Amino acid sequence: MSKVRIGILGSRFQADCIAGAVKAMPEEGEVVAVASPTKAHAASFAKRHGIPRAYTDYRELLRDPEVEMISITAPNRLHAQLTIDAAKAGKHVVCEKPLCLTIEEADAMIDACRKAGVLLLYAEELFFAPKYVKAKQLADEGAFGRVHLVKQGEKHSGPHSEWFWDVEQSGGGAVMDLGCHGIAFCWWFLGKPKIKSVYSQMATQVHQARTQGDDEAVTLIEFATGAIGLIESSWNRPGGMDDCIEVFGDKGQTYADLLMGNALPTYSEVGFGYAVEKAATTRGWTYPVFEEHWNYGFPQEMRHFARCVRGKETPISDGETGRVVQEVLYAAYASAGLGRKIMLPFCPKGIQKPIDLWKTPERAQAAL
Ligand SMILES: NC(=O)c1ccc[n+]([C@@H]2O[C@H](COP(=O)([O-])OP(=O)(O)OC[C@H]3O[C@@H](n4cnc5c(N)ncnc54)[C@H](O)[C@@H]3O)[C@@H](O)[C@H]2O)c1
């Protein structure tokens, strides 16, 4: 069957990553269009990646009959509208994390895609990262006995684009941005069990002048099986991006360091031209990563999604996955606001964004 023809919405950080990922799986898909509001950005992105068509209005891309599947790499607050419009236009949707801002949006996105008969695929690349996939295979084989604790941490010095720091556009801080990976990871690693409760301790430790959002958090998920997920999220770790897991069972354990553990520990007094993600400098000790997209699982993720569109595979990460994460995000912010653990299900109505449950705990209290 032919390659899946993909349109990318957005033309910056994650858009580059998706375009690169698709190039690494040329037998399954190709990017045929990009849409981004700034004409020069869209055009230069298209040129850089050899994409035939560039639009400034995403609705034009949605009218492009060649596009079968879109990849949303726009700011969080736009995910729901873009998904619903894409579904109405008959396009399959790959939506970047987090799925959206509210549970109502998540439900509307799932509903719109179901009604239109298109797939809603939730882009959580950690489900495809080879090191983490290997750890899960070992766990599923029983190598660690009964796994009772899974930890995931994602930490860096803070996001590159201004909108992440504006909670109206992002919906929250480090938990919304990075914690969503850990929530999805722990749930997936343990076989997608029912979630019993969530506890989160969060604060704005460093970036008070820049954001209303949390920049440091520890979140605990209690699963109905008794297993625990522990997630560390931080925008306060200079020195480069860090993504690690630890897995503990009664018969064994494993550790994986996705980035610095797949890097060349390098010392340079003069620096070098190769960017090290979220590192302010390449002088001194740094950890340049090799095969970064592959180690993260982006090409494998896009290959899987393209194969799902062709009916060759069944989605392992879909709109429902994003909704599970969304509910835990609500519970995490409510927990931080109230200083207590939150039992699930927890689906307060009428919340504008998850962080409101931290900043105005009375709203969280009213939902209990
Ligand atoms: N999976 C991951 O590891 C990962 C990594 C980074 C970002 N992300 C997610 O990807 C999304 C984008 O993040 P980013 O880092 O690329 O942000 P960014 O600021 O680098 O890029 C955002 C892009 O969206 C474009 N945009 C804004 N409004 C638009 C519209 N109406 N239509 C089309 N494009 C529009 C902007 O012009 C820009 O090109 C976010 O949801 C973020 O959480 C995921």
Coordinates of C-alpha atoms and ligand atoms in Angstrom, one line a residue, residues 8-15 35-38 41 56-58 72-79 82 96-98 123-125 154 160-164 176-177 181 241 277 296 298 301, ligand 1:
I8 CA 2.3 19.1 9.8
L9 CA 0.7 21.9 11.8
G10 CA 3.5 24.0 13.2
S11 CA 7.0 24.7 12.0
R12 CA 9.3 24.9 14.9
F13 CA 10.8 22.6 17.5
Q14 CA 8.5 19.5 17.5
A15 CA 7.6 20.0 13.8
A35 CA 1.0 25.0 7.9
S36 CA 2.2 27.6 10.3
P37 CA 0.9 31.2 10.7
T38 CA 4.2 32.9 9.9
H41 CA 8.6 30.1 8.9
T56 CA -0.1 30.0 6.6
D57 CA -3.6 29.0 7.5
Y58 CA -4.1 25.4 8.8
I72 CA -0.3 18.7 15.5
T73 CA 2.9 20.5 16.8
A74 CA 1.2 23.8 17.8
P75 CA 0.9 25.1 21.3
N76 CA -1.3 23.1 23.8
R77 CA -4.2 25.5 23.8
L78 CA -4.8 24.9 20.1
H79 CA -4.8 21.1 20.1
L82 CA -7.1 21.8 15.4
E96 CA 1.4 16.0 20.5
K97 CA 1.4 15.8 24.2
P98 CA -0.4 16.9 26.3
A123 CA 2.1 11.2 20.4
E124 CA 3.8 9.7 23.5
E125 CA 7.2 8.7 22.1
E154 CA 12.2 14.5 32.9
H160 CA 12.5 27.2 24.5
S161 CA 9.3 29.1 23.5
E162 CA 7.5 31.8 25.4
W163 CA 4.1 30.2 25.2
F164 CA 5.1 27.3 27.5
M176 CA 1.8 19.8 32.2
D177 CA 4.8 19.9 29.9
H181 CA 5.3 11.9 29.8
M241 CA 18.0 17.5 29.0
E277 CA 19.3 19.9 23.8
Y296 CA 13.6 8.8 21.7
F298 CA 10.0 9.3 17.2
E301 CA 6.2 6.2 16.7
Ligands
LIG1 N1 6.8 14.8 22.3 C1 7.7 15.6 22.8 O1 8.7 15.2 23.4 C2 7.5 17.1 22.5 C3 8.7 17.9 22.5 C4 8.5 19.3 22.3 C5 7.2 19.7 22.1 N2 6.1 18.9 22.2 C6 4.7 19.4 22.0 O2 4.6 19.9 20.7 C7 3.8 21.1 20.7 C8 4.6 22.2 20.1 O3 5.7 22.5 20.9 P1 7.0 23.1 20.2 O4 8.1 22.9 21.2 O5 7.2 22.7 18.8 O6 6.6 24.6 20.2 P2 7.2 25.8 19.3 O7 6.9 27.1 20.0 O8 8.7 25.5 19.0 O9 6.4 25.6 18.0 C9 5.0 25.9 17.9 C10 4.6 26.0 16.4 O10 3.2 26.1 16.4 C11 2.9 27.1 15.4 N3 1.5 27.5 15.5 C12 1.0 28.4 16.3 N4 -0.3 28.6 16.0 C13 -0.6 27.8 15.0 C14 -1.8 27.5 14.2 N5 -2.9 28.1 14.4 N6 -1.7 26.6 13.2 C15 -0.5 26.0 12.9 N7 0.6 26.2 13.6 C16 0.6 27.1 14.6 C17 4.0 28.2 15.6 O11 4.0 29.1 14.6 C18 5.2 27.3 15.8 O12 5.7 27.0 14.5 C19 3.4 21.3 22.2 O13 2.1 20.8 22.4 C20 4.4 20.6 23.0 O14 4.0 20.2 24.2 C21 6.3 17.6 22.3

